[in-house]
Amino acid sequence: MRIGIIGPGALGGALARQLAKRGHQVSIANSRGPESLAALAAEIGATPVSVVDAANTGEIVIVAIPTKAVADLPRELFANVPSSVVVIDTGNYHPELRDGRIDAIERGMLDSQWVAHGLGRPVIKAFNNILAKSLLEKGVPRGTPGRIPLSVAGDSFDAKATVLRLVDDLGFDPVDSGDLDNSWRQQPGTPAYCRDLEAGALRRALAEADRSRIAEYRAEREARIRRDIASRHDESDKR
């Protein structure tokens, strides 16, 4: 498949690497331009392009940028992109650590609903609740015992089916987690977030999540990230 990736950072870069390895035609783009991606593209077998070209040359477009950066993408980026092109949002909203407070999300709009509104395009929520390291190292063939599942949420049956197949291709068990209104179940801090569970445990974790605790889940996750950062700094200082 032709796949454009906007934002080849840790997660987007891992996706680009794994997808290219599996024979997909991968284009990568960032805000600094194709020249800044030449070395990475050559290493993984991708094509460096502009953001506009990444959106217009794929059958799938993966948006893997910080939530706040969605507002900085070119206006009407998807205006001329065929409706058959699937757009995947991999982002997570981190108001304290990175994104600042986005009023609509703070008032209750879900992360991916806000992204879809900003893009002017329906999105499928996927790959936001796995670490880049796991994505690079833990994909295995279908039928392998203990294969890690990944949940996918979205409103379009056909678009979601495409992403579920892509999850399987990458070496993970695809789990349909419902429509986009259920995407909060895999947002930061929820029981299903970045735990590399087996399939049954993931489904239970998705079901156990409490929507009234979205802000609490997020705050707990951000606090954990801050502790991890502080711990790494302490270890570095001791060397």
mmCIF file of N, CA, C and O in Angstrom, residues 136-234:
data_model
loop_
_atom_site.group_PDB
_atom_site.id
_atom_site.type_symbol
_atom_site.label_atom_id
_atom_site.label_comp_id
_atom_site.label_asym_id
_atom_site.label_seq_id
_atom_site.Cartn_x
_atom_site.Cartn_y
_atom_site.Cartn_z
ATOM 1 N N LEU A 136 8.539 -1.754 17.460
ATOM 2 C CA LEU A 136 9.716 -2.189 16.721
ATOM 3 C C LEU A 136 10.097 -3.633 17.010
ATOM 4 O O LEU A 136 10.582 -4.341 16.123
ATOM 5 N N GLU A 137 9.852 -4.087 18.241
ATOM 6 C CA GLU A 137 10.442 -5.347 18.675
ATOM 7 C C GLU A 137 9.461 -6.500 18.892
ATOM 8 O O GLU A 137 9.879 -7.659 18.913
ATOM 9 N N LYS A 138 8.178 -6.225 19.046
ATOM 10 C CA LYS A 138 7.279 -7.269 19.535
ATOM 11 C C LYS A 138 6.265 -7.786 18.519
ATOM 12 O O LYS A 138 5.421 -8.616 18.855
ATOM 13 N N GLY A 139 6.306 -7.326 17.289
ATOM 14 C CA GLY A 139 5.421 -7.862 16.268
ATOM 15 C C GLY A 139 5.827 -9.281 15.880
ATOM 16 O O GLY A 139 7.010 -9.549 15.669
ATOM 17 N N VAL A 140 4.859 -10.190 15.810
ATOM 18 C CA VAL A 140 5.122 -11.596 15.491
ATOM 19 C C VAL A 140 4.063 -12.107 14.519
ATOM 20 O O VAL A 140 2.998 -11.502 14.367
ATOM 21 N N PRO A 141 4.303 -13.226 13.845
ATOM 22 C CA PRO A 141 3.321 -13.756 12.897
ATOM 23 C C PRO A 141 1.990 -14.114 13.557
ATOM 24 O O PRO A 141 1.939 -14.434 14.752
ATOM 25 N N ARG A 142 0.938 -14.042 12.772
ATOM 26 C CA ARG A 142 -0.388 -14.430 13.243
ATOM 27 C C ARG A 142 -0.362 -15.860 13.777
ATOM 28 O O ARG A 142 0.268 -16.744 13.198
ATOM 29 N N GLY A 143 -1.015 -16.077 14.906
ATOM 30 C CA GLY A 143 -1.074 -17.403 15.506
ATOM 31 C C GLY A 143 0.008 -17.661 16.532
ATOM 32 O O GLY A 143 -0.040 -18.675 17.252
ATOM 33 N N THR A 144 0.984 -16.764 16.644
ATOM 34 C CA THR A 144 2.033 -16.926 17.651
ATOM 35 C C THR A 144 1.442 -16.743 19.044
ATOM 36 O O THR A 144 0.761 -15.754 19.304
ATOM 37 N N PRO A 145 1.662 -17.705 19.967
ATOM 38 C CA PRO A 145 1.133 -17.549 21.335
ATOM 39 C C PRO A 145 1.631 -16.256 21.978
ATOM 40 O O PRO A 145 2.803 -15.887 21.833
ATOM 41 N N GLY A 146 0.727 -15.566 22.682
ATOM 42 C CA GLY A 146 1.100 -14.344 23.371
ATOM 43 C C GLY A 146 1.222 -13.127 22.488
ATOM 44 O O GLY A 146 1.734 -12.088 22.922
ATOM 45 N N ARG A 147 0.744 -13.209 21.253
ATOM 46 C CA ARG A 147 0.819 -12.068 20.336
ATOM 47 C C ARG A 147 0.085 -10.870 20.939
ATOM 48 O O ARG A 147 -1.041 -10.985 21.418
ATOM 49 N N ILE A 148 0.720 -9.707 20.920
ATOM 50 C CA ILE A 148 0.159 -8.502 21.526
ATOM 51 C C ILE A 148 -0.956 -7.945 20.651
ATOM 52 O O ILE A 148 -0.794 -7.849 19.438
ATOM 53 N N PRO A 149 -2.086 -7.567 21.238
ATOM 54 C CA PRO A 149 -3.167 -6.962 20.465
ATOM 55 C C PRO A 149 -3.069 -5.440 20.476
ATOM 56 O O PRO A 149 -2.505 -4.844 21.401
ATOM 57 N N LEU A 150 -3.617 -4.819 19.439
ATOM 58 C CA LEU A 150 -3.729 -3.366 19.390
ATOM 59 C C LEU A 150 -5.172 -3.007 19.065
ATOM 60 O O LEU A 150 -5.764 -3.570 18.141
ATOM 61 N N SER A 151 -5.710 -2.054 19.802
ATOM 62 C CA SER A 151 -7.101 -1.648 19.606
ATOM 63 C C SER A 151 -7.197 -0.523 18.588
ATOM 64 O O SER A 151 -6.307 0.325 18.475
ATOM 65 N N VAL A 152 -8.302 -0.536 17.843
ATOM 66 C CA VAL A 152 -8.549 0.430 16.775
ATOM 67 C C VAL A 152 -9.977 0.944 16.913
ATOM 68 O O VAL A 152 -10.918 0.161 16.993
ATOM 69 N N ALA A 153 -10.133 2.273 16.938
ATOM 70 C CA ALA A 153 -11.458 2.880 17.083
ATOM 71 C C ALA A 153 -11.741 3.796 15.900
ATOM 72 O O ALA A 153 -10.849 4.484 15.406
ATOM 73 N N GLY A 154 -12.994 3.806 15.447
ATOM 74 C CA GLY A 154 -13.359 4.691 14.351
ATOM 75 C C GLY A 154 -14.787 4.484 13.915
ATOM 76 O O GLY A 154 -15.411 3.464 14.244
ATOM 77 N N ASP A 155 -15.309 5.438 13.175
ATOM 78 C CA ASP A 155 -16.712 5.410 12.775
ATOM 79 C C ASP A 155 -16.962 4.713 11.443
ATOM 80 O O ASP A 155 -18.059 4.205 11.209
ATOM 81 N N SER A 156 -15.986 4.701 10.550
ATOM 82 C CA SER A 156 -16.163 4.092 9.235
ATOM 83 C C SER A 156 -15.784 2.620 9.288
ATOM 84 O O SER A 156 -14.641 2.269 9.610
ATOM 85 N N PHE A 157 -16.726 1.747 8.955
ATOM 86 C CA PHE A 157 -16.457 0.312 8.970
ATOM 87 C C PHE A 157 -15.325 -0.033 8.010
ATOM 88 O O PHE A 157 -14.399 -0.779 8.357
ATOM 89 N N ASP A 158 -15.367 0.506 6.791
ATOM 90 C CA ASP A 158 -14.363 0.170 5.787
ATOM 91 C C ASP A 158 -12.981 0.695 6.171
ATOM 92 O O ASP A 158 -11.972 -0.006 6.024
ATOM 93 N N ALA A 159 -12.933 1.945 6.648
ATOM 94 C CA ALA A 159 -11.651 2.519 7.037
ATOM 95 C C ALA A 159 -11.047 1.758 8.218
ATOM 96 O O ALA A 159 -9.841 1.479 8.250
ATOM 97 N N LYS A 160 -11.903 1.418 9.163
ATOM 98 C CA LYS A 160 -11.409 0.692 10.336
ATOM 99 C C LYS A 160 -10.915 -0.699 9.937
ATOM 100 O O LYS A 160 -9.888 -1.166 10.441
ATOM 101 N N ALA A 161 -11.626 -1.351 9.006
ATOM 102 C CA ALA A 161 -11.195 -2.667 8.536
ATOM 103 C C ALA A 161 -9.811 -2.592 7.900
ATOM 104 O O ALA A 161 -8.978 -3.493 8.079
ATOM 105 N N THR A 162 -9.547 -1.520 7.163
ATOM 106 C CA THR A 162 -8.227 -1.330 6.546
ATOM 107 C C THR A 162 -7.150 -1.234 7.609
ATOM 108 O O THR A 162 -6.071 -1.839 7.491
ATOM 109 N N VAL A 163 -7.423 -0.488 8.681
ATOM 110 C CA VAL A 163 -6.427 -0.312 9.739
ATOM 111 C C VAL A 163 -6.259 -1.604 10.541
ATOM 112 O O VAL A 163 -5.137 -1.953 10.933
ATOM 113 N N LEU A 164 -7.331 -2.332 10.763
ATOM 114 C CA LEU A 164 -7.220 -3.611 11.465
ATOM 115 C C LEU A 164 -6.333 -4.577 10.680
ATOM 116 O O LEU A 164 -5.517 -5.303 11.270
ATOM 117 N N ARG A 165 -6.449 -4.573 9.360
ATOM 118 C CA ARG A 165 -5.570 -5.414 8.537
ATOM 119 C C ARG A 165 -4.122 -4.956 8.636
ATOM 120 O O ARG A 165 -3.187 -5.771 8.656
ATOM 121 N N LEU A 166 -3.923 -3.644 8.714
ATOM 122 C CA LEU A 166 -2.563 -3.110 8.838
ATOM 123 C C LEU A 166 -1.935 -3.520 10.173
ATOM 124 O O LEU A 166 -0.751 -3.863 10.230
ATOM 125 N N VAL A 167 -2.727 -3.493 11.228
ATOM 126 C CA VAL A 167 -2.250 -3.946 12.541
ATOM 127 C C VAL A 167 -1.765 -5.390 12.455
ATOM 128 O O VAL A 167 -0.685 -5.748 12.954
ATOM 129 N N ASP A 168 -2.560 -6.241 11.810
ATOM 130 C CA ASP A 168 -2.199 -7.645 11.650
ATOM 131 C C ASP A 168 -0.913 -7.784 10.837
ATOM 132 O O ASP A 168 -0.019 -8.575 11.175
ATOM 133 N N ASP A 169 -0.804 -6.996 9.785
ATOM 134 C CA ASP A 169 0.385 -7.023 8.935
ATOM 135 C C ASP A 169 1.642 -6.660 9.720
ATOM 136 O O ASP A 169 2.729 -7.192 9.462
ATOM 137 N N LEU A 170 1.492 -5.778 10.688
ATOM 138 C CA LEU A 170 2.632 -5.341 11.494
ATOM 139 C C LEU A 170 3.014 -6.332 12.585
ATOM 140 O O LEU A 170 4.013 -6.150 13.279
ATOM 141 N N GLY A 171 2.189 -7.383 12.750
ATOM 142 C CA GLY A 171 2.548 -8.418 13.711
ATOM 143 C C GLY A 171 1.804 -8.364 15.026
ATOM 144 O O GLY A 171 2.256 -8.949 16.023
ATOM 145 N N PHE A 172 0.648 -7.715 15.034
ATOM 146 C CA PHE A 172 -0.142 -7.590 16.259
ATOM 147 C C PHE A 172 -1.580 -8.038 15.999
ATOM 148 O O PHE A 172 -2.071 -7.958 14.876
ATOM 149 N N ASP A 173 -2.244 -8.505 17.043
ATOM 150 C CA ASP A 173 -3.628 -8.934 16.903
ATOM 151 C C ASP A 173 -4.546 -7.721 16.850
ATOM 152 O O ASP A 173 -4.535 -6.898 17.776
ATOM 153 N N PRO A 174 -5.355 -7.568 15.800
ATOM 154 C CA PRO A 174 -6.248 -6.412 15.697
ATOM 155 C C PRO A 174 -7.489 -6.577 16.566
ATOM 156 O O PRO A 174 -8.124 -7.629 16.556
ATOM 157 N N VAL A 175 -7.820 -5.544 17.312
ATOM 158 C CA VAL A 175 -9.002 -5.539 18.176
ATOM 159 C C VAL A 175 -9.848 -4.314 17.841
ATOM 160 O O VAL A 175 -9.385 -3.178 17.952
ATOM 161 N N ASP A 176 -11.070 -4.540 17.424
ATOM 162 C CA ASP A 176 -12.009 -3.449 17.142
ATOM 163 C C ASP A 176 -12.556 -2.942 18.465
ATOM 164 O O ASP A 176 -13.258 -3.664 19.178
ATOM 165 N N SER A 177 -12.240 -1.691 18.814
ATOM 166 C CA SER A 177 -12.672 -1.143 20.104
ATOM 167 C C SER A 177 -13.875 -0.217 19.980
ATOM 168 O O SER A 177 -14.204 0.515 20.906
ATOM 169 N N GLY A 178 -14.550 -0.252 18.814
ATOM 170 C CA GLY A 178 -15.786 0.515 18.676
ATOM 171 C C GLY A 178 -15.617 1.777 17.852
ATOM 172 O O GLY A 178 -14.637 1.957 17.125
ATOM 173 N N ASP A 179 -16.597 2.663 17.967
ATOM 174 C CA ASP A 179 -16.565 3.902 17.189
ATOM 175 C C ASP A 179 -15.639 4.925 17.833
ATOM 176 O O ASP A 179 -15.062 4.678 18.901
ATOM 177 N N LEU A 180 -15.481 6.072 17.182
ATOM 178 C CA LEU A 180 -14.531 7.064 17.686
ATOM 179 C C LEU A 180 -14.934 7.586 19.057
ATOM 180 O O LEU A 180 -14.088 8.004 19.837
ATOM 181 N N ASP A 181 -16.206 7.539 19.369
ATOM 182 C CA ASP A 181 -16.669 7.973 20.679
ATOM 183 C C ASP A 181 -16.151 7.056 21.787
ATOM 184 O O ASP A 181 -16.213 7.410 22.965
ATOM 185 N N ASN A 182 -15.636 5.885 21.414
ATOM 186 C CA ASN A 182 -15.026 4.979 22.391
ATOM 187 C C ASN A 182 -13.507 5.071 22.407
ATOM 188 O O ASN A 182 -12.854 4.325 23.145
ATOM 189 N N SER A 183 -12.928 5.972 21.618
ATOM 190 C CA SER A 183 -11.473 6.058 21.540
ATOM 191 C C SER A 183 -10.837 6.491 22.856
ATOM 192 O O SER A 183 -9.653 6.242 23.085
ATOM 193 N N TRP A 184 -11.620 7.121 23.727
ATOM 194 C CA TRP A 184 -11.094 7.510 25.042
ATOM 195 C C TRP A 184 -10.618 6.298 25.841
ATOM 196 O O TRP A 184 -9.772 6.435 26.743
ATOM 197 N N ARG A 185 -11.139 5.125 25.519
ATOM 198 C CA ARG A 185 -10.789 3.919 26.276
ATOM 199 C C ARG A 185 -9.320 3.522 26.100
ATOM 200 O O ARG A 185 -8.801 2.720 26.869
ATOM 201 N N GLN A 186 -8.642 4.091 25.093
ATOM 202 C CA GLN A 186 -7.228 3.787 24.881
ATOM 203 C C GLN A 186 -6.362 5.042 24.994
ATOM 204 O O GLN A 186 -5.212 5.048 24.570
ATOM 205 N N GLN A 187 -6.915 6.091 25.594
ATOM 206 C CA GLN A 187 -6.147 7.320 25.801
ATOM 207 C C GLN A 187 -5.177 7.156 26.977
ATOM 208 O O GLN A 187 -5.269 6.200 27.746
ATOM 209 N N PRO A 188 -4.244 8.108 27.145
ATOM 210 C CA PRO A 188 -3.223 7.987 28.187
ATOM 211 C C PRO A 188 -3.788 7.722 29.574
ATOM 212 O O PRO A 188 -4.740 8.356 30.016
ATOM 213 N N GLY A 189 -3.161 6.744 30.241
ATOM 214 C CA GLY A 189 -3.481 6.441 31.627
ATOM 215 C C GLY A 189 -4.590 5.434 31.836
ATOM 216 O O GLY A 189 -4.766 4.940 32.952
ATOM 217 N N THR A 190 -5.354 5.128 30.791
ATOM 218 C CA THR A 190 -6.436 4.152 30.935
ATOM 219 C C THR A 190 -5.847 2.752 31.116
ATOM 220 O O THR A 190 -4.671 2.511 30.830
ATOM 221 N N PRO A 191 -6.655 1.796 31.580
ATOM 222 C CA PRO A 191 -6.134 0.430 31.776
ATOM 223 C C PRO A 191 -5.577 -0.214 30.511
ATOM 224 O O PRO A 191 -4.773 -1.142 30.603
ATOM 225 N N ALA A 192 -6.005 0.263 29.330
ATOM 226 C CA ALA A 192 -5.549 -0.332 28.068
ATOM 227 C C ALA A 192 -4.351 0.389 27.474
ATOM 228 O O ALA A 192 -3.914 0.051 26.370
ATOM 229 N N TYR A 193 -3.797 1.354 28.161
ATOM 230 C CA TYR A 193 -2.774 2.218 27.582
ATOM 231 C C TYR A 193 -1.367 1.660 27.797
ATOM 232 O O TYR A 193 -0.900 1.539 28.932
ATOM 233 N N CYS A 194 -0.697 1.303 26.696
ATOM 234 C CA CYS A 194 0.734 0.953 26.695
ATOM 235 C C CYS A 194 1.103 -0.110 27.721
ATOM 236 O O CYS A 194 2.093 0.038 28.442
ATOM 237 N N ARG A 195 0.316 -1.192 27.753
ATOM 238 C CA ARG A 195 0.615 -2.257 28.708
ATOM 239 C C ARG A 195 0.960 -3.577 28.032
ATOM 240 O O ARG A 195 1.296 -4.550 28.706
ATOM 241 N N ASP A 196 0.882 -3.666 26.724
ATOM 242 C CA ASP A 196 1.231 -4.884 25.981
ATOM 243 C C ASP A 196 0.525 -6.109 26.548
ATOM 244 O O ASP A 196 1.142 -7.143 26.837
ATOM 245 N N LEU A 197 -0.795 -5.996 26.689
ATOM 246 C CA LEU A 197 -1.606 -7.067 27.255
ATOM 247 C C LEU A 197 -1.885 -8.149 26.212
ATOM 248 O O LEU A 197 -1.735 -7.924 25.017
ATOM 249 N N GLU A 198 -2.341 -9.319 26.665
ATOM 250 C CA GLU A 198 -2.841 -10.296 25.703
ATOM 251 C C GLU A 198 -4.278 -9.917 25.338
ATOM 252 O O GLU A 198 -4.882 -9.060 25.971
ATOM 253 N N ALA A 199 -4.818 -10.542 24.297
ATOM 254 C CA ALA A 199 -6.064 -10.062 23.693
ATOM 255 C C ALA A 199 -7.224 -9.995 24.675
ATOM 256 O O ALA A 199 -7.943 -8.998 24.745
ATOM 257 N N GLY A 200 -7.426 -11.054 25.456
ATOM 258 C CA GLY A 200 -8.527 -11.056 26.412
ATOM 259 C C GLY A 200 -8.376 -9.971 27.453
ATOM 260 O O GLY A 200 -9.342 -9.290 27.817
ATOM 261 N N ALA A 201 -7.149 -9.780 27.928
ATOM 262 C CA ALA A 201 -6.894 -8.754 28.942
ATOM 263 C C ALA A 201 -7.103 -7.355 28.368
ATOM 264 O O ALA A 201 -7.593 -6.461 29.065
ATOM 265 N N LEU A 202 -6.733 -7.164 27.100
ATOM 266 C CA LEU A 202 -6.955 -5.855 26.488
ATOM 267 C C LEU A 202 -8.446 -5.551 26.397
ATOM 268 O O LEU A 202 -8.886 -4.436 26.703
ATOM 269 N N ARG A 203 -9.229 -6.526 25.964
ATOM 270 C CA ARG A 203 -10.677 -6.294 25.855
ATOM 271 C C ARG A 203 -11.280 -5.975 27.222
ATOM 272 O O ARG A 203 -12.142 -5.112 27.336
ATOM 273 N N ARG A 204 -10.811 -6.669 28.246
ATOM 274 C CA ARG A 204 -11.317 -6.375 29.603
ATOM 275 C C ARG A 204 -10.891 -4.977 30.035
ATOM 276 O O ARG A 204 -11.670 -4.243 30.655
ATOM 277 N N ALA A 205 -9.658 -4.604 29.722
ATOM 278 C CA ALA A 205 -9.166 -3.283 30.099
ATOM 279 C C ALA A 205 -9.965 -2.179 29.412
ATOM 280 O O ALA A 205 -10.302 -1.162 30.020
ATOM 281 N N LEU A 206 -10.274 -2.379 28.136
ATOM 282 C CA LEU A 206 -11.085 -1.398 27.417
ATOM 283 C C LEU A 206 -12.460 -1.266 28.068
ATOM 284 O O LEU A 206 -12.982 -0.158 28.234
ATOM 285 N N ALA A 207 -13.049 -2.396 28.444
ATOM 286 C CA ALA A 207 -14.389 -2.383 29.037
ATOM 287 C C ALA A 207 -14.396 -1.780 30.436
ATOM 288 O O ALA A 207 -15.386 -1.161 30.848
ATOM 289 N N GLU A 208 -13.297 -1.935 31.158
ATOM 290 C CA GLU A 208 -13.234 -1.473 32.546
ATOM 291 C C GLU A 208 -13.003 0.031 32.674
ATOM 292 O O GLU A 208 -13.234 0.612 33.749
ATOM 293 N N ALA A 209 -12.554 0.664 31.616
ATOM 294 C CA ALA A 209 -12.250 2.102 31.693
ATOM 295 C C ALA A 209 -13.493 2.902 32.052
ATOM 296 O O ALA A 209 -14.613 2.566 31.673
ATOM 297 N N ASP A 210 -13.280 3.969 32.800
ATOM 298 C CA ASP A 210 -14.372 4.813 33.319
ATOM 299 C C ASP A 210 -14.261 6.199 32.674
ATOM 300 O O ASP A 210 -13.294 6.925 32.905
ATOM 301 N N ARG A 211 -15.261 6.564 31.864
ATOM 302 C CA ARG A 211 -15.183 7.822 31.136
ATOM 303 C C ARG A 211 -15.101 9.032 32.063
ATOM 304 O O ARG A 211 -14.485 10.049 31.720
ATOM 305 N N SER A 212 -15.685 8.946 33.226
ATOM 306 C CA SER A 212 -15.655 10.078 34.158
ATOM 307 C C SER A 212 -14.249 10.341 34.688
ATOM 308 O O SER A 212 -13.997 11.386 35.292
ATOM 309 N N ARG A 213 -13.324 9.410 34.445
ATOM 310 C CA ARG A 213 -11.962 9.531 34.971
ATOM 311 C C ARG A 213 -10.943 9.928 33.903
ATOM 312 O O ARG A 213 -9.742 9.847 34.137
ATOM 313 N N ILE A 214 -11.390 10.366 32.723
ATOM 314 C CA ILE A 214 -10.443 10.679 31.643
ATOM 315 C C ILE A 214 -9.355 11.645 32.108
ATOM 316 O O ILE A 214 -8.157 11.406 31.907
ATOM 317 N N ALA A 215 -9.753 12.751 32.732
ATOM 318 C CA ALA A 215 -8.766 13.747 33.182
ATOM 319 C C ALA A 215 -7.850 13.154 34.246
ATOM 320 O O ALA A 215 -6.638 13.432 34.257
ATOM 321 N N GLU A 216 -8.414 12.333 35.126
ATOM 322 C CA GLU A 216 -7.614 11.698 36.174
ATOM 323 C C GLU A 216 -6.605 10.724 35.573
ATOM 324 O O GLU A 216 -5.433 10.710 35.969
ATOM 325 N N TYR A 217 -7.070 9.905 34.627
ATOM 326 C CA TYR A 217 -6.147 8.979 33.952
ATOM 327 C C TYR A 217 -4.981 9.736 33.342
ATOM 328 O O TYR A 217 -3.816 9.357 33.483
ATOM 329 N N ARG A 218 -5.301 10.827 32.646
ATOM 330 C CA ARG A 218 -4.272 11.599 31.946
ATOM 331 C C ARG A 218 -3.284 12.202 32.941
ATOM 332 O O ARG A 218 -2.062 12.162 32.721
ATOM 333 N N ALA A 219 -3.805 12.772 34.015
ATOM 334 C CA ALA A 219 -2.939 13.393 35.020
ATOM 335 C C ALA A 219 -2.022 12.361 35.671
ATOM 336 O O ALA A 219 -0.833 12.631 35.910
ATOM 337 N N GLU A 220 -2.554 11.185 35.939
ATOM 338 C CA GLU A 220 -1.736 10.127 36.544
ATOM 339 C C GLU A 220 -0.616 9.700 35.597
ATOM 340 O O GLU A 220 0.513 9.456 36.016
ATOM 341 N N ARG A 221 -0.947 9.607 34.311
ATOM 342 C CA ARG A 221 0.061 9.211 33.339
ATOM 343 C C ARG A 221 1.141 10.275 33.204
ATOM 344 O O ARG A 221 2.342 9.959 33.148
ATOM 345 N N GLU A 222 0.745 11.532 33.171
ATOM 346 C CA GLU A 222 1.733 12.602 33.060
ATOM 347 C C GLU A 222 2.627 12.637 34.296
ATOM 348 O O GLU A 222 3.838 12.872 34.191
ATOM 349 N N ALA A 223 2.054 12.389 35.472
ATOM 350 C CA ALA A 223 2.859 12.360 36.692
ATOM 351 C C ALA A 223 3.883 11.223 36.637
ATOM 352 O O ALA A 223 5.037 11.389 37.051
ATOM 353 N N ARG A 224 3.454 10.081 36.090
ATOM 354 C CA ARG A 224 4.381 8.952 35.969
ATOM 355 C C ARG A 224 5.505 9.282 35.004
ATOM 356 O O ARG A 224 6.670 8.948 35.255
ATOM 357 N N ILE A 225 5.180 9.932 33.892
ATOM 358 C CA ILE A 225 6.211 10.313 32.929
ATOM 359 C C ILE A 225 7.214 11.273 33.576
ATOM 360 O O ILE A 225 8.427 11.139 33.385
ATOM 361 N N ARG A 226 6.704 12.235 34.336
ATOM 362 C CA ARG A 226 7.606 13.174 35.010
ATOM 363 C C ARG A 226 8.531 12.453 35.984
ATOM 364 O O ARG A 226 9.728 12.767 36.083
ATOM 365 N N ARG A 227 7.991 11.464 36.720
ATOM 366 C CA ARG A 227 8.824 10.690 37.651
ATOM 367 C C ARG A 227 9.895 9.909 36.899
ATOM 368 O O ARG A 227 11.051 9.843 37.343
ATOM 369 N N ASP A 228 9.501 9.324 35.755
ATOM 370 C CA ASP A 228 10.469 8.555 34.966
ATOM 371 C C ASP A 228 11.582 9.457 34.442
ATOM 372 O O ASP A 228 12.758 9.075 34.447
ATOM 373 N N ILE A 229 11.216 10.658 33.990
ATOM 374 C CA ILE A 229 12.214 11.608 33.496
ATOM 375 C C ILE A 229 13.165 12.013 34.612
ATOM 376 O O ILE A 229 14.394 12.046 34.438
ATOM 377 N N ALA A 230 12.602 12.307 35.789
ATOM 378 C CA ALA A 230 13.429 12.702 36.931
ATOM 379 C C ALA A 230 14.370 11.574 37.340
ATOM 380 O O ALA A 230 15.533 11.807 37.670
ATOM 381 N N SER A 231 13.868 10.343 37.299
ATOM 382 C CA SER A 231 14.688 9.188 37.669
ATOM 383 C C SER A 231 15.848 9.014 36.703
ATOM 384 O O SER A 231 16.987 8.741 37.117
ATOM 385 N N ARG A 232 15.575 9.196 35.404
ATOM 386 C CA ARG A 232 16.658 9.064 34.420
ATOM 387 C C ARG A 232 17.705 10.149 34.615
ATOM 388 O O ARG A 232 18.916 9.903 34.475
ATOM 389 N N HIS A 233 17.250 11.362 34.937
ATOM 390 C CA HIS A 233 18.201 12.445 35.192
ATOM 391 C C HIS A 233 19.064 12.145 36.415
ATOM 392 O O HIS A 233 20.275 12.397 36.414
ATOM 393 N N ASP A 234 18.427 11.592 37.453
ATOM 394 C CA ASP A 234 19.184 11.233 38.672
ATOM 395 C C ASP A 234 20.244 10.186 38.374
ATOM 396 O O ASP A 234 21.374 10.272 38.850
#
